[in-house]
Structures are given as C-alpha cells and as structure tokens.
XYZ file of N, CA and C in Angstrom:
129
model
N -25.004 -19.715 -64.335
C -24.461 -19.826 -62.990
C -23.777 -18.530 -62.558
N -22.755 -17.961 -63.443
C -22.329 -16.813 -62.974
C -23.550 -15.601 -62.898
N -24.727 -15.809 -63.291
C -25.303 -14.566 -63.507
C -25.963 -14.987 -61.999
N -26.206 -15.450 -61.693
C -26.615 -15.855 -60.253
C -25.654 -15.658 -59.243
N -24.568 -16.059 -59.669
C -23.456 -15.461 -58.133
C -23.301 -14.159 -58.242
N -23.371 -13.347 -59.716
C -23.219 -12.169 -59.920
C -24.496 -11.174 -59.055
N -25.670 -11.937 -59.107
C -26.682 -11.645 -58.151
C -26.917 -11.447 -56.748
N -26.392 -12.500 -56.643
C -25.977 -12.486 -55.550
C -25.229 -11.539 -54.558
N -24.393 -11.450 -55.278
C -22.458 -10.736 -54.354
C -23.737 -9.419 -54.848
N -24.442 -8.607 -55.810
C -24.687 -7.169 -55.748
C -25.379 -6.681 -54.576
N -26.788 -7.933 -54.456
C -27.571 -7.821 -53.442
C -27.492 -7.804 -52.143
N -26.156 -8.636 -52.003
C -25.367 -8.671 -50.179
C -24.847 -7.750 -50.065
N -24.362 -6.919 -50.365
C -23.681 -5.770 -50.025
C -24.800 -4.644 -49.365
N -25.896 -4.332 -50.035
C -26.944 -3.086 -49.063
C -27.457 -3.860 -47.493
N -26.824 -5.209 -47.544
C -27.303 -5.821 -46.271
C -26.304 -6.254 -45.544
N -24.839 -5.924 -45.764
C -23.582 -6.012 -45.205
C -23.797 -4.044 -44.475
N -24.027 -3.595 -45.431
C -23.793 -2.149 -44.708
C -25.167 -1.439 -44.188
N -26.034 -1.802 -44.187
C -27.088 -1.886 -43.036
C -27.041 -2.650 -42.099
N -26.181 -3.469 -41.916
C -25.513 -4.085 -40.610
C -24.619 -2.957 -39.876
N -24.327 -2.934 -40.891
C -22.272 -2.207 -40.370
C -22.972 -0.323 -39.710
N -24.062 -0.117 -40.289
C -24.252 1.230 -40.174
C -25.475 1.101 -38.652
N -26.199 -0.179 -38.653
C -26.969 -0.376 -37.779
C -25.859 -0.446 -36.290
N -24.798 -1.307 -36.509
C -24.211 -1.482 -35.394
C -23.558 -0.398 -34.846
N -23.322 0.837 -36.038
C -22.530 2.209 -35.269
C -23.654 2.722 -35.060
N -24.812 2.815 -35.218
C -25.707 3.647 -34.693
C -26.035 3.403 -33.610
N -26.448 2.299 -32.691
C -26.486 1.806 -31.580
C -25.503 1.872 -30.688
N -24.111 2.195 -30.955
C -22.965 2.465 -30.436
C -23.092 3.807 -30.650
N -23.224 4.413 -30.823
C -23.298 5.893 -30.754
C -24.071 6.284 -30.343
N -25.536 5.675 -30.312
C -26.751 6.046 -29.089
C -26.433 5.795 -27.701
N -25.908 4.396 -27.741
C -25.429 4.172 -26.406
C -24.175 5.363 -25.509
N -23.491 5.742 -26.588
C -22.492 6.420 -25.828
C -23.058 7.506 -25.444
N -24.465 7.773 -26.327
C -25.213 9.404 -26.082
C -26.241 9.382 -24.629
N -26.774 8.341 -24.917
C -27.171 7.966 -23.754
C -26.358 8.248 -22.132
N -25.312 7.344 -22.481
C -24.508 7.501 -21.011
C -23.857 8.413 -20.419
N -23.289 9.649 -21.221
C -22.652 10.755 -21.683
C -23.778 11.669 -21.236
N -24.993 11.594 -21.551
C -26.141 12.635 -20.903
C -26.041 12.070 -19.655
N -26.704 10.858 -19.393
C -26.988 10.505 -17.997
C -26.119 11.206 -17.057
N -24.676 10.578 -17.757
C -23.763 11.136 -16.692
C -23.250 13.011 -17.028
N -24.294 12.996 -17.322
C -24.116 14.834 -17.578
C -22.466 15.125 -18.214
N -22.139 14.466 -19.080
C -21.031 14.964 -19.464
C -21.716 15.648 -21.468
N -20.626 15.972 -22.460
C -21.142 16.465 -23.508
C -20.154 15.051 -24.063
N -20.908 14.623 -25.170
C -20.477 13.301 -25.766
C -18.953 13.251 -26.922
N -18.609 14.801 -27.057
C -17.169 15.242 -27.583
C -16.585 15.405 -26.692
C-alpha cells in the first residue's frame, strides 16, 4: 500500500508543475500580447 501512495505523490508532482508553469506562460503571453498591441514594451 505504501509503495503505491509512494507512487503516486512522485508522479503528481511533474503534473502539478506543468500546470503551475502552463498557467504563467499564458499569463505572460497574454500580458505580451497586450503590451505590443498597445505599443507599450512589456518591462
């Protein structure tokens, strides 16, 4: 049983932070996006 939760908890983690890294990337496109549009520089 533990070698299975132990399985578990290793394998969720590369899919906790391919979340976490997916959601700043899209937030950071978006801001690049709007930041050109509106002709400003995104710093």
């Amino acid at each position: 049983m533990e070698t299975i939760l132990l399985t578990v908890y290793v394998l969720i983690w590369p899919i906790i932070v391919a979340g976490v890294l997916w959601t700043v990337c899209r937030g950071f496109l978006k801001d690049w996006a709007e930041s050109r549009k509106a002709g400003r520089s995104i710093i």
